[in-house]
Amino acid sequence: MDWFQVVFLALLQGLTEFLPISSSAHLILPSQLFGWVDQGLAFDVGVHIGSLTAVMIYFRQDIWRMIVAWTSSLVGRGSSTDSRLAWYVIWATLPAVVAGFIFESAVDHYGRSILVIAGATLVFGALLWWADFSRTEVRPLEKITLKDVIIIGLAQAVALIPGTSRSGITITAGLMLGLNRQSAARFSFLLSIPVILGAGLLKGLELMKTGTADEWTMVLSGTVLAAISAYACIHLFLKWLDKVGMLPFVIYRMLLGFVLLGVYFII
């Protein structure tokens, strides 16, 4: 990679990881459309660490309360809203873990085509619009139930398909279940922590086995840029969410999906 690609891909990862527009699709597309070489395993690990750092710093107070409450629940000191939320994040992560072990190789083989990305972008973009348009918004995050968590977790497992968007599909599920926008988004972001951590650890282990010839200055720069852009993205998304809703992201997904179909069938 050259420095332009480093900056572009790091910012792209940070901005798209938490928006409902699919970061995996956007990281696959440059190589598909521009013929760029793969960014390399070390860079991939680096930008995931950047995204993870951003979400953990942003939600540091929530995370600390959840850890303390969850630890207390383990030693029989009772249950609280924070301990239940911590357990819910764990339960909602399990379907994605199971699906990853079963379907990862198939997704890597069949799911990286422009046609698959375009189809998932359009279908799940339309579903996001419907969920936001028909939302009831009757419950805050404190009222989330185990049934809600299981459904959101199953929805997250579908995000293995590039173009689906992990944040998009989990927010969609949350809205359909009656969570308000802020609650659906915040749970989606909290749910991203174990997923990104797990993906980063797996890629890190693979990196240790294979070694790398990557330029570490570029990797570190990508990590920092991804962290800064991801933090800004989370902050602005939550700030503007109630004002703009999901429609801008739905419109973007529709445009992107049809452009990709044009690329696939015409070029």
Tab-separated table of C-alpha atoms in Angstrom:
chain	number	residue	atom	x	y	z
A	1	MET	CA	0.000	0.000	0.000
A	2	ASP	CA	0.960	3.623	-0.408
A	3	TRP	CA	0.130	6.335	2.109
A	4	PHE	CA	-3.014	7.436	0.295
A	5	GLN	CA	-4.411	3.913	0.591
A	6	VAL	CA	-3.440	3.752	4.274
A	7	VAL	CA	-5.285	6.978	5.096
A	8	PHE	CA	-8.270	6.119	2.897
A	9	LEU	CA	-8.765	2.597	4.256
A	10	ALA	CA	-8.199	3.561	7.903
A	11	LEU	CA	-10.724	6.399	7.729
A	12	LEU	CA	-13.107	4.137	5.823
A	13	GLN	CA	-12.894	1.456	8.527
A	14	GLY	CA	-13.415	3.937	11.339
A	15	LEU	CA	-16.343	5.705	9.696
A	16	THR	CA	-18.187	2.626	8.480
A	17	GLU	CA	-17.673	0.243	11.425
A	18	PHE	CA	-20.474	1.835	13.439
A	19	LEU	CA	-22.671	3.341	10.736
A	20	PRO	CA	-25.426	1.102	9.308
A	21	ILE	CA	-23.729	0.864	5.896
A	22	SER	CA	-21.387	-2.174	6.262
A	23	SER	CA	-17.689	-1.701	6.960
A	24	SER	CA	-16.792	-5.131	5.536
A	25	ALA	CA	-18.352	-4.221	2.194
A	26	HIS	CA	-16.503	-0.918	2.039
A	27	LEU	CA	-13.160	-2.562	2.825
A	28	ILE	CA	-13.702	-5.214	0.138
A	29	LEU	CA	-14.793	-2.755	-2.547
A	30	PRO	CA	-11.507	-0.843	-3.126
A	31	SER	CA	-9.741	-4.017	-4.241
A	32	GLN	CA	-12.745	-4.999	-6.375
A	33	LEU	CA	-13.250	-1.587	-8.010
A	34	PHE	CA	-9.757	-0.069	-8.098
A	35	GLY	CA	-7.607	-3.179	-8.252
A	36	TRP	CA	-5.838	-2.322	-4.996
A	37	VAL	CA	-3.792	-5.073	-3.399
A	38	ASP	CA	-5.139	-6.549	-0.184
A	39	GLN	CA	-4.290	-4.295	2.753
A	40	GLY	CA	-2.597	-7.132	4.595
A	41	LEU	CA	-3.391	-8.966	7.810
A	42	ALA	CA	-1.371	-6.657	10.071
A	43	PHE	CA	-3.185	-3.575	8.776
A	44	ASP	CA	-6.522	-5.342	9.169
A	45	VAL	CA	-5.693	-6.148	12.796
A	46	GLY	CA	-4.537	-2.568	13.351
A	47	VAL	CA	-7.713	-0.873	12.156
A	48	HIS	CA	-9.834	-3.310	14.168
A	49	ILE	CA	-7.825	-2.378	17.276
A	50	GLY	CA	-8.441	1.267	16.428
A	51	SER	CA	-12.203	0.761	16.163
A	52	LEU	CA	-12.267	-1.272	19.380
A	53	THR	CA	-10.298	1.402	21.227
A	54	ALA	CA	-12.720	4.085	20.076
A	55	VAL	CA	-15.896	2.332	21.229
A	56	MET	CA	-14.362	1.317	24.561
A	57	ILE	CA	-13.220	4.872	25.295
A	58	TYR	CA	-16.566	6.340	24.295
A	59	PHE	CA	-18.561	3.929	26.476
A	60	ARG	CA	-15.921	3.612	29.214
A	61	GLN	CA	-18.289	4.591	32.025
A	62	ASP	CA	-21.002	2.183	30.866
A	63	ILE	CA	-18.451	-0.599	30.419
A	64	TRP	CA	-16.974	-0.073	33.881
A	65	ARG	CA	-20.393	-0.153	35.549
A	66	MET	CA	-21.298	-3.291	33.604
A	67	ILE	CA	-18.050	-5.053	34.566
A	68	VAL	CA	-18.438	-4.195	38.253
A	69	ALA	CA	-22.110	-5.217	38.310
A	70	TRP	CA	-21.454	-8.410	36.332
A	71	THR	CA	-18.632	-9.406	38.691
A	72	SER	CA	-20.896	-8.783	41.668
A	73	SER	CA	-23.592	-10.979	40.129
A	74	LEU	CA	-21.098	-13.825	39.801
A	75	VAL	CA	-20.424	-13.849	43.539
A	76	GLY	CA	-24.115	-13.702	44.411
A	77	ARG	CA	-24.476	-10.051	45.286
A	78	GLY	CA	-27.710	-9.672	43.386
A	79	SER	CA	-28.756	-8.493	39.970
A	80	SER	CA	-28.985	-4.958	38.611
A	81	THR	CA	-29.719	-3.233	35.321
A	82	ASP	CA	-25.997	-3.049	34.543
A	83	SER	CA	-25.333	-6.708	35.364
A	84	ARG	CA	-28.282	-7.819	33.221
A	85	LEU	CA	-27.030	-5.655	30.359
A	86	ALA	CA	-23.589	-7.239	30.650
A	87	TRP	CA	-25.105	-10.723	30.534
A	88	TYR	CA	-27.288	-9.687	27.596
A	89	VAL	CA	-24.231	-8.561	25.621
A	90	ILE	CA	-22.675	-11.974	26.257
A	91	TRP	CA	-25.810	-13.910	25.245
A	92	ALA	CA	-26.335	-11.796	22.137
A	93	THR	CA	-22.752	-12.445	21.025
A	94	LEU	CA	-23.034	-16.245	21.045
A	95	PRO	CA	-25.031	-16.649	17.783
A	96	ALA	CA	-22.405	-14.653	15.865
A	97	VAL	CA	-19.626	-16.798	17.359
A	98	VAL	CA	-21.363	-20.036	16.364
A	99	ALA	CA	-22.233	-18.749	12.887
A	100	GLY	CA	-18.677	-17.544	12.395
A	101	PHE	CA	-17.196	-20.963	13.126
A	102	ILE	CA	-19.701	-22.728	10.856
A	103	PHE	CA	-20.000	-20.351	7.903
A	104	GLU	CA	-16.825	-18.234	7.824
A	105	SER	CA	-15.102	-20.215	5.071
A	106	ALA	CA	-18.252	-20.270	2.926
A	107	VAL	CA	-18.736	-16.525	3.357
A	108	ASP	CA	-15.094	-15.847	2.473
A	109	HIS	CA	-15.458	-17.965	-0.657
A	110	TYR	CA	-18.850	-16.843	-1.926
A	111	GLY	CA	-19.631	-13.609	-0.102
A	112	ARG	CA	-16.962	-11.251	-1.380
A	113	SER	CA	-18.448	-10.718	-4.833
A	114	ILE	CA	-19.880	-7.365	-5.860
A	115	LEU	CA	-23.243	-9.003	-6.623
A	116	VAL	CA	-23.601	-10.392	-3.094
A	117	ILE	CA	-22.550	-7.077	-1.542
A	118	ALA	CA	-24.990	-5.160	-3.748
A	119	GLY	CA	-27.877	-7.485	-2.931
A	120	ALA	CA	-27.256	-7.372	0.822
A	121	THR	CA	-26.825	-3.594	0.710
A	122	LEU	CA	-30.194	-3.122	-0.975
A	123	VAL	CA	-32.220	-5.742	0.890
A	124	PHE	CA	-31.046	-4.871	4.389
A	125	GLY	CA	-31.124	-1.162	3.581
A	126	ALA	CA	-34.814	-1.483	2.703
A	127	LEU	CA	-35.390	-3.465	5.901
A	128	LEU	CA	-33.694	-0.723	7.925
A	129	TRP	CA	-35.991	1.873	6.349
A	130	TRP	CA	-39.084	-0.184	7.146
A	131	ALA	CA	-37.993	-0.745	10.745
A	132	ASP	CA	-37.339	2.960	11.280
A	133	PHE	CA	-40.491	4.087	9.479
A	134	SER	CA	-42.799	1.735	11.397
A	135	ARG	CA	-41.036	1.968	14.769
A	136	THR	CA	-43.063	2.285	17.967
A	137	GLU	CA	-40.258	3.458	20.289
A	138	VAL	CA	-41.915	2.418	23.501
A	139	ARG	CA	-38.955	1.052	25.474
A	140	PRO	CA	-35.593	2.357	26.678
A	141	LEU	CA	-32.526	0.121	26.886
A	142	GLU	CA	-33.232	-0.624	30.561
A	143	LYS	CA	-36.398	-2.474	29.488
A	144	ILE	CA	-34.694	-4.841	27.041
A	145	THR	CA	-35.548	-8.509	27.612
A	146	LEU	CA	-33.768	-11.814	27.060
A	147	LYS	CA	-36.093	-12.545	24.130
A	148	ASP	CA	-35.072	-9.236	22.524
A	149	VAL	CA	-31.420	-10.055	23.089
A	150	ILE	CA	-31.674	-13.481	21.447
A	151	ILE	CA	-33.384	-12.009	18.371
A	152	ILE	CA	-30.816	-9.207	18.085
A	153	GLY	CA	-28.035	-11.770	18.488
A	154	LEU	CA	-29.440	-13.930	15.702
A	155	ALA	CA	-29.725	-10.835	13.528
A	156	GLN	CA	-26.084	-10.009	14.214
A	157	ALA	CA	-25.065	-13.453	12.968
A	158	VAL	CA	-26.540	-12.565	9.550
A	159	ALA	CA	-23.994	-9.730	9.337
A	160	LEU	CA	-21.364	-12.285	8.322
A	161	ILE	CA	-22.643	-11.595	4.811
A	162	PRO	CA	-20.705	-8.593	3.432
A	163	GLY	CA	-23.023	-5.687	2.729
A	164	THR	CA	-25.433	-6.518	5.557
A	165	SER	CA	-23.839	-4.203	8.170
A	166	ARG	CA	-23.507	-5.507	11.720
A	167	SER	CA	-24.653	-2.225	13.229
A	168	GLY	CA	-27.398	-1.877	10.624
A	169	ILE	CA	-28.959	-5.282	11.186
A	170	THR	CA	-28.788	-5.070	14.994
A	171	ILE	CA	-30.296	-1.571	15.023
A	172	THR	CA	-32.981	-2.808	12.623
A	173	ALA	CA	-33.822	-5.679	14.961
A	174	GLY	CA	-33.872	-3.355	17.965
A	175	LEU	CA	-36.269	-0.944	16.280
A	176	MET	CA	-38.556	-3.792	15.218
A	177	LEU	CA	-38.658	-4.994	18.823
A	178	GLY	CA	-39.808	-1.604	20.082
A	179	LEU	CA	-36.566	-0.068	21.344
A	180	ASN	CA	-36.151	3.630	20.693
A	181	ARG	CA	-33.441	4.775	18.298
A	182	GLN	CA	-30.913	5.700	20.963
A	183	SER	CA	-31.367	2.419	22.828
A	184	ALA	CA	-31.123	0.303	19.680
A	185	ALA	CA	-27.957	2.126	18.624
A	186	ARG	CA	-26.293	2.033	22.047
A	187	PHE	CA	-26.920	-1.699	22.452
A	188	SER	CA	-25.577	-2.261	18.944
A	189	PHE	CA	-22.395	-0.369	19.814
A	190	LEU	CA	-21.933	-2.236	23.108
A	191	LEU	CA	-22.512	-5.472	21.228
A	192	SER	CA	-19.721	-4.560	18.819
A	193	ILE	CA	-17.069	-4.769	21.558
A	194	PRO	CA	-16.844	-8.577	21.950
A	195	VAL	CA	-17.337	-9.064	18.197
A	196	ILE	CA	-14.499	-6.721	17.221
A	197	LEU	CA	-12.332	-8.071	20.043
A	198	GLY	CA	-12.903	-11.654	18.934
A	199	ALA	CA	-12.227	-10.865	15.277
A	200	GLY	CA	-9.077	-8.978	16.225
A	201	LEU	CA	-7.803	-11.841	18.377
A	202	LEU	CA	-8.391	-14.399	15.632
A	203	LYS	CA	-6.619	-12.253	13.061
A	204	GLY	CA	-3.844	-11.563	15.567
A	205	LEU	CA	-3.282	-15.293	16.108
A	206	GLU	CA	-3.226	-15.822	12.349
A	207	LEU	CA	-0.733	-12.985	12.037
A	208	MET	CA	1.539	-14.586	14.647
A	209	LYS	CA	1.519	-17.848	12.698
A	210	THR	CA	2.134	-16.382	9.248
A	211	GLY	CA	4.367	-13.435	10.098
A	212	THR	CA	4.286	-10.203	8.142
A	213	ALA	CA	6.404	-7.975	5.973
A	214	ASP	CA	4.120	-4.975	6.456
A	215	GLU	CA	5.426	-1.514	7.156
A	216	TRP	CA	4.659	-1.036	10.852
A	217	THR	CA	4.628	2.757	10.578
A	218	MET	CA	1.714	2.431	8.182
A	219	VAL	CA	-0.032	-0.092	10.415
A	220	LEU	CA	0.282	2.152	13.476
A	221	SER	CA	-0.890	5.183	11.510
A	222	GLY	CA	-3.897	3.223	10.277
A	223	THR	CA	-4.730	2.167	13.840
A	224	VAL	CA	-4.683	5.761	15.117
A	225	LEU	CA	-6.684	7.119	12.188
A	226	ALA	CA	-9.292	4.374	12.523
A	227	ALA	CA	-9.634	5.089	16.254
A	228	ILE	CA	-10.079	8.849	15.776
A	229	SER	CA	-12.573	8.520	12.925
A	230	ALA	CA	-14.535	5.780	14.729
A	231	TYR	CA	-14.811	7.855	17.910
A	232	ALA	CA	-16.021	10.882	15.956
A	233	CYS	CA	-18.472	8.684	14.057
A	234	ILE	CA	-20.015	7.236	17.242
A	235	HIS	CA	-20.347	10.671	18.835
A	236	LEU	CA	-21.938	12.346	15.821
A	237	PHE	CA	-24.193	9.393	15.015
A	238	LEU	CA	-25.718	9.334	18.496
A	239	LYS	CA	-25.954	13.132	18.566
A	240	TRP	CA	-27.819	13.392	15.265
A	241	LEU	CA	-29.726	10.108	15.323
A	242	ASP	CA	-33.014	11.422	16.702
A	243	LYS	CA	-32.905	14.401	14.319
A	244	VAL	CA	-32.115	12.672	11.028
A	245	GLY	CA	-33.181	9.086	11.682
A	246	MET	CA	-32.082	6.281	9.375
A	247	LEU	CA	-33.245	7.750	6.066
A	248	PRO	CA	-29.864	9.268	5.018
A	249	PHE	CA	-28.175	5.902	5.498
A	250	VAL	CA	-30.974	4.096	3.669
A	251	ILE	CA	-30.643	6.479	0.707
A	252	TYR	CA	-26.872	5.966	0.684
A	253	ARG	CA	-27.300	2.199	0.729
A	254	MET	CA	-29.794	2.312	-2.149
A	255	LEU	CA	-27.460	4.457	-4.269
A	256	LEU	CA	-24.456	2.293	-3.437
A	257	GLY	CA	-26.349	-0.910	-4.163
A	258	PHE	CA	-27.534	0.232	-7.605
A	259	VAL	CA	-24.070	1.557	-8.484
A	260	LEU	CA	-22.598	-1.822	-7.593
A	261	LEU	CA	-25.198	-3.610	-9.705
A	262	GLY	CA	-24.238	-1.331	-12.588
A	263	VAL	CA	-20.573	-2.143	-12.074
A	264	TYR	CA	-21.314	-5.869	-11.981
A	265	PHE	CA	-23.584	-6.070	-15.027
A	266	ILE	CA	-22.176	-3.296	-17.252
A	267	ILE	CA	-18.450	-2.913	-16.629
